[in-house]
Amino acid sequence: MDLVRPDVDAYATEHTTPPPGWLDRVHAEAVADLPYASMLSGPVVGRLLQTLVAVTQARLVVEVGTYAGYSALAMAQGLPPGGRVVTLELDEGHADFAQRQFDASPVGDRIELVRGPALESLERLDGPYDLVFIDADKVGYPDYYEAALAKLAPHGLIVADNTLRDGNVLDPRTDADRTIAALNRAWATDERVVATQLTVRDGLTLIRRA
Ligand SMILES: C[S@@+](CC[C@H](N)C(=O)[O-])C[C@H]1O[C@@H](n2cnc3c(N)ncnc32)[C@H](O)[C@@H]1O
């Protein structure tokens, strides 16, 4: 199901500053070599993430779920001098692909890839986190959220992806749908935070401290 009409989606892409050629090539290689093209953030969400990093002047960005490295590279473009992205990935094949892309890119030296289960990595990683992008297994989101919030900087931002689940949050059928639907309800009333559900692509939720 397309949440946004395909022609409107194409219009949004056309009217977003295009990614640099090297990032377009990461996208193309990921589509060719990895199995799940729908996991890639793509040019509009990539630009949005880069902009959020830039306007918040985030010095430490943590990403939960690297896949091809597309979103990590998009965010790395927005970092201030000395800033870094730490990206967490469980799957060795995805991590190997992403590391090759980081090594070949002009901003890859700003990215540290940490292999292993993301929750364990979050427990080890020092804060404060200026921006956290949550984009891994959906049933893990409640734990990633609590771990991120515990080390979130006072003016930090959490961005959670796929929070509309193709619209399935309205009528959840899988554990992943049910987890995200429950989390969406919890965020809207969690007095520790202010949450904004965006209908960009598959749903992005922006969460900051209250
Ligand atoms: C949707 S993809 C990430 C896409 C990427 N952020 C982007 O926008 O280009 C989710 C990734 O999370 C990884 N993942 C799933 N469960 C994980 C876990 N428990 N710990 C770390 N990574 C995990 C998957 O292997 C996959 O590469």
Tab-separated table of C-alpha atoms and ligand atoms in Angstrom:
chain	number	residue	atom	x	y	z
A	1	MET	CA	0.000	0.000	0.000
A	2	ASP	CA	1.306	3.467	-0.891
A	3	LEU	CA	0.672	5.941	1.922
A	4	VAL	CA	1.519	8.775	-0.434
A	5	ARG	CA	0.311	8.677	-4.062
A	6	PRO	CA	3.259	7.521	-6.212
A	7	ASP	CA	3.045	10.617	-8.436
A	8	VAL	CA	3.036	12.890	-5.378
A	9	ASP	CA	5.957	10.925	-3.925
A	10	ALA	CA	7.873	11.363	-7.189
A	11	TYR	CA	7.039	15.098	-7.110
A	12	ALA	CA	8.449	15.349	-3.554
A	13	THR	CA	11.665	13.645	-4.677
A	14	GLU	CA	11.964	15.946	-7.709
A	15	HIS	CA	11.562	18.985	-5.477
A	16	THR	CA	14.161	17.930	-2.919
A	17	THR	CA	17.818	18.903	-3.376
A	18	PRO	CA	19.289	15.833	-5.086
A	19	PRO	CA	21.855	13.738	-3.209
A	20	PRO	CA	25.471	13.991	-4.346
A	21	GLY	CA	26.450	11.490	-7.046
A	22	TRP	CA	28.443	9.319	-4.636
A	23	LEU	CA	25.391	8.874	-2.377
A	24	ASP	CA	23.203	8.061	-5.371
A	25	ARG	CA	25.717	5.347	-6.227
A	26	VAL	CA	25.442	3.872	-2.697
A	27	HIS	CA	21.685	3.657	-3.254
A	28	ALA	CA	22.098	2.031	-6.675
A	29	GLU	CA	24.659	-0.504	-5.421
A	30	ALA	CA	22.473	-1.387	-2.429
A	31	VAL	CA	19.479	-1.996	-4.702
A	32	ALA	CA	21.661	-4.186	-6.942
A	33	ASP	CA	23.568	-6.122	-4.248
A	34	LEU	CA	21.369	-6.286	-1.130
A	35	PRO	CA	17.993	-7.979	-0.823
A	36	TYR	CA	15.730	-5.340	0.750
A	37	ALA	CA	15.577	-2.133	-1.306
A	38	SER	CA	12.612	-0.908	0.779
A	39	MET	CA	14.918	-0.692	3.822
A	40	LEU	CA	16.829	2.217	2.247
A	41	SER	CA	15.837	5.660	3.487
A	42	GLY	CA	16.018	7.235	0.026
A	43	PRO	CA	16.645	10.804	-1.084
A	44	VAL	CA	13.823	12.665	0.730
A	45	VAL	CA	14.294	11.058	4.160
A	46	GLY	CA	18.062	11.282	3.623
A	47	ARG	CA	17.836	15.050	3.111
A	48	LEU	CA	15.467	15.388	6.070
A	49	LEU	CA	17.890	13.511	8.345
A	50	GLN	CA	20.827	15.590	7.094
A	51	THR	CA	18.849	18.777	7.767
A	52	LEU	CA	17.862	17.670	11.285
A	53	VAL	CA	21.518	16.946	12.081
A	54	ALA	CA	22.576	20.306	10.638
A	55	VAL	CA	19.959	22.488	12.368
A	56	THR	CA	20.468	20.772	15.744
A	57	GLN	CA	24.268	21.009	15.267
A	58	ALA	CA	24.380	17.418	16.535
A	59	ARG	CA	27.906	16.366	17.480
A	60	LEU	CA	27.038	12.766	18.410
A	61	VAL	CA	24.491	11.003	16.212
A	62	VAL	CA	23.585	7.388	16.986
A	63	GLU	CA	21.862	5.238	14.402
A	64	VAL	CA	20.138	1.970	15.330
A	65	GLY	CA	20.175	-0.132	12.128
A	66	THR	CA	22.777	0.627	9.416
A	67	TYR	CA	21.786	-1.640	6.503
A	68	ALA	CA	23.647	-0.224	3.453
A	69	GLY	CA	24.905	2.869	5.268
A	70	TYR	CA	22.746	5.238	3.195
A	71	SER	CA	21.160	7.118	6.106
A	72	ALA	CA	24.430	7.190	8.095
A	73	LEU	CA	26.142	8.818	5.108
A	74	ALA	CA	23.228	11.222	4.637
A	75	MET	CA	23.451	12.289	8.291
A	76	ALA	CA	27.260	12.509	8.245
A	77	GLN	CA	26.944	15.241	5.597
A	78	GLY	CA	25.127	17.465	8.114
A	79	LEU	CA	27.613	17.143	10.989
A	80	PRO	CA	29.536	20.147	12.327
A	81	PRO	CA	33.348	19.884	12.402
A	82	GLY	CA	34.370	17.149	14.863
A	83	GLY	CA	30.915	15.559	14.844
A	84	ARG	CA	30.408	11.814	14.362
A	85	VAL	CA	27.807	9.197	13.561
A	86	VAL	CA	27.933	5.901	15.448
A	87	THR	CA	25.850	3.345	13.576
A	88	LEU	CA	24.825	-0.020	15.052
A	89	GLU	CA	24.320	-3.150	12.953
A	90	LEU	CA	23.744	-6.815	13.788
A	91	ASP	CA	23.984	-8.404	10.331
A	92	GLU	CA	27.593	-9.013	9.216
A	93	GLY	CA	26.740	-8.851	5.499
A	94	HIS	CA	25.009	-5.497	5.882
A	95	ALA	CA	27.856	-4.215	8.050
A	96	ASP	CA	30.499	-5.330	5.506
A	97	PHE	CA	28.613	-3.622	2.656
A	98	ALA	CA	28.165	-0.407	4.668
A	99	GLN	CA	31.806	-0.300	5.781
A	100	ARG	CA	32.933	-0.547	2.141
A	101	GLN	CA	30.642	2.394	1.316
A	102	PHE	CA	31.980	4.432	4.259
A	103	ASP	CA	35.580	3.730	3.210
A	104	ALA	CA	34.827	4.939	-0.330
A	105	SER	CA	32.874	8.081	0.600
A	106	PRO	CA	34.090	11.630	1.311
A	107	VAL	CA	32.371	11.669	4.748
A	108	GLY	CA	32.984	8.046	5.814
A	109	ASP	CA	35.714	9.064	8.280
A	110	ARG	CA	32.983	10.681	10.400
A	111	ILE	CA	31.191	7.333	10.834
A	112	GLU	CA	31.953	4.527	13.290
A	113	LEU	CA	30.229	1.224	12.622
A	114	VAL	CA	29.591	-0.907	15.709
A	115	ARG	CA	28.694	-4.540	15.032
A	116	GLY	CA	26.422	-6.614	17.266
A	117	PRO	CA	22.973	-6.366	18.878
A	118	ALA	CA	22.053	-2.678	19.020
A	119	LEU	CA	20.667	-2.753	22.556
A	120	GLU	CA	23.948	-4.068	23.967
A	121	SER	CA	25.869	-1.430	22.002
A	122	LEU	CA	23.570	1.325	23.305
A	123	GLU	CA	24.189	0.135	26.865
A	124	ARG	CA	27.968	0.392	26.333
A	125	LEU	CA	28.000	3.671	24.392
A	126	ASP	CA	28.618	6.927	26.287
A	127	GLY	CA	26.159	9.799	25.877
A	128	PRO	CA	24.927	12.404	25.646
A	129	TYR	CA	23.354	11.647	22.291
A	130	ASP	CA	22.361	14.711	20.284
A	131	LEU	CA	20.330	12.808	17.713
A	132	VAL	CA	19.259	9.163	17.624
A	133	PHE	CA	17.793	7.590	14.484
A	134	ILE	CA	15.924	4.364	15.330
A	135	ASP	CA	15.524	2.168	12.247
A	136	ALA	CA	16.096	-1.511	13.147
A	137	ASP	CA	13.838	-4.442	14.163
A	138	LYS	CA	10.435	-3.046	15.094
A	139	VAL	CA	9.827	-5.213	18.177
A	140	GLY	CA	13.029	-3.765	19.599
A	141	TYR	CA	11.834	-0.150	19.297
A	142	PRO	CA	10.508	0.174	22.906
A	143	ASP	CA	13.916	-0.857	24.291
A	144	TYR	CA	15.830	1.324	21.815
A	145	TYR	CA	13.617	4.272	22.738
A	146	GLU	CA	14.191	3.889	26.485
A	147	ALA	CA	17.930	3.372	25.992
A	148	ALA	CA	18.128	6.432	23.731
A	149	LEU	CA	16.068	8.629	26.052
A	150	ALA	CA	18.224	7.688	29.050
A	151	LYS	CA	21.308	9.192	27.349
A	152	LEU	CA	19.623	11.897	25.273
A	153	ALA	CA	21.135	15.389	25.549
A	154	PRO	CA	18.824	18.069	27.017
A	155	HIS	CA	18.136	19.445	23.522
A	156	GLY	CA	18.499	16.077	21.815
A	157	LEU	CA	16.171	14.572	19.245
A	158	ILE	CA	15.030	10.995	18.638
A	159	VAL	CA	13.808	10.152	15.140
A	160	ALA	CA	11.953	6.849	14.742
A	161	ASP	CA	11.344	5.421	11.255
A	162	ASN	CA	8.474	3.279	9.903
A	163	THR	CA	6.056	4.416	12.574
A	164	LEU	CA	3.065	4.095	10.222
A	165	ARG	CA	3.962	0.561	9.057
A	166	ASP	CA	2.379	1.075	5.622
A	167	GLY	CA	-0.790	2.203	7.428
A	168	ASN	CA	-1.009	-1.083	9.369
A	169	VAL	CA	-0.854	0.724	12.713
A	170	LEU	CA	-4.553	1.451	12.165
A	171	ASP	CA	-5.320	-2.282	12.108
A	172	PRO	CA	-2.250	-4.094	13.453
A	173	ARG	CA	-1.858	-7.737	12.417
A	174	THR	CA	1.757	-8.610	13.251
A	175	ASP	CA	3.862	-8.302	16.397
A	176	ALA	CA	5.819	-5.530	14.687
A	177	ASP	CA	2.612	-3.605	13.829
A	178	ARG	CA	1.272	-4.069	17.379
A	179	THR	CA	4.553	-2.942	18.950
A	180	ILE	CA	4.708	0.235	16.863
A	181	ALA	CA	0.994	1.019	17.323
A	182	ALA	CA	1.380	0.697	21.122
A	183	LEU	CA	4.522	2.815	21.073
A	184	ASN	CA	2.820	5.528	18.997
A	185	ARG	CA	0.045	5.672	21.620
A	186	ALA	CA	2.587	5.761	24.456
A	187	TRP	CA	4.639	8.557	22.852
A	188	ALA	CA	1.591	10.767	22.412
A	189	THR	CA	0.973	10.732	26.182
A	190	ASP	CA	4.499	10.229	27.565
A	191	GLU	CA	4.963	13.283	29.777
A	192	ARG	CA	8.754	13.052	29.486
A	193	VAL	CA	8.655	13.951	25.786
A	194	VAL	CA	6.963	15.882	22.996
A	195	ALA	CA	6.281	13.656	19.980
A	196	THR	CA	5.292	14.584	16.428
A	197	GLN	CA	4.085	11.892	14.051
A	198	LEU	CA	5.004	12.819	10.480
A	199	THR	CA	3.403	11.180	7.452
A	200	VAL	CA	6.640	11.365	5.460
A	201	ARG	CA	7.238	8.127	3.533
A	202	ASP	CA	6.449	5.225	5.943
A	203	GLY	CA	6.020	7.532	8.946
A	204	LEU	CA	8.720	9.267	10.939
A	205	THR	CA	8.201	10.312	14.556
A	206	LEU	CA	10.234	13.164	16.033
A	207	ILE	CA	10.638	13.026	19.819
A	208	ARG	CA	12.275	15.595	22.070
A	209	ARG	CA	12.391	16.077	25.817
A	210	ALA	CA	9.382	17.945	27.272
B	1	LIG	C1	15.609	-0.643	7.885
B	1	LIG	S1	17.253	-1.235	7.904
B	1	LIG	C2	18.198	0.245	8.224
B	1	LIG	C3	18.186	1.190	7.059
B	1	LIG	C4	19.113	2.369	7.166
B	1	LIG	N1	18.961	3.044	8.442
B	1	LIG	C5	18.797	3.350	6.057
B	1	LIG	O1	17.873	4.148	6.257
B	1	LIG	O2	19.430	3.333	5.004
B	1	LIG	C6	17.336	-2.079	9.455
B	1	LIG	C7	18.699	-2.661	9.789
B	1	LIG	O3	18.679	-3.017	11.183
B	1	LIG	C8	19.433	-4.198	11.339
B	1	LIG	N2	19.028	-4.838	12.614
B	1	LIG	C9	17.946	-5.603	12.859
B	1	LIG	N3	17.920	-5.995	14.134
B	1	LIG	C10	19.009	-5.460	14.727
B	1	LIG	C11	19.545	-5.501	16.047
B	1	LIG	N4	18.940	-6.172	17.031
B	1	LIG	N5	20.692	-4.822	16.302
B	1	LIG	C12	21.304	-4.118	15.304
B	1	LIG	N6	20.844	-4.051	14.041
B	1	LIG	C13	19.721	-4.714	13.753
B	1	LIG	C14	19.113	-5.016	10.096
B	1	LIG	O4	20.104	-6.004	9.864
B	1	LIG	C15	19.069	-3.923	9.019
B	1	LIG	O5	20.328	-3.777	8.406
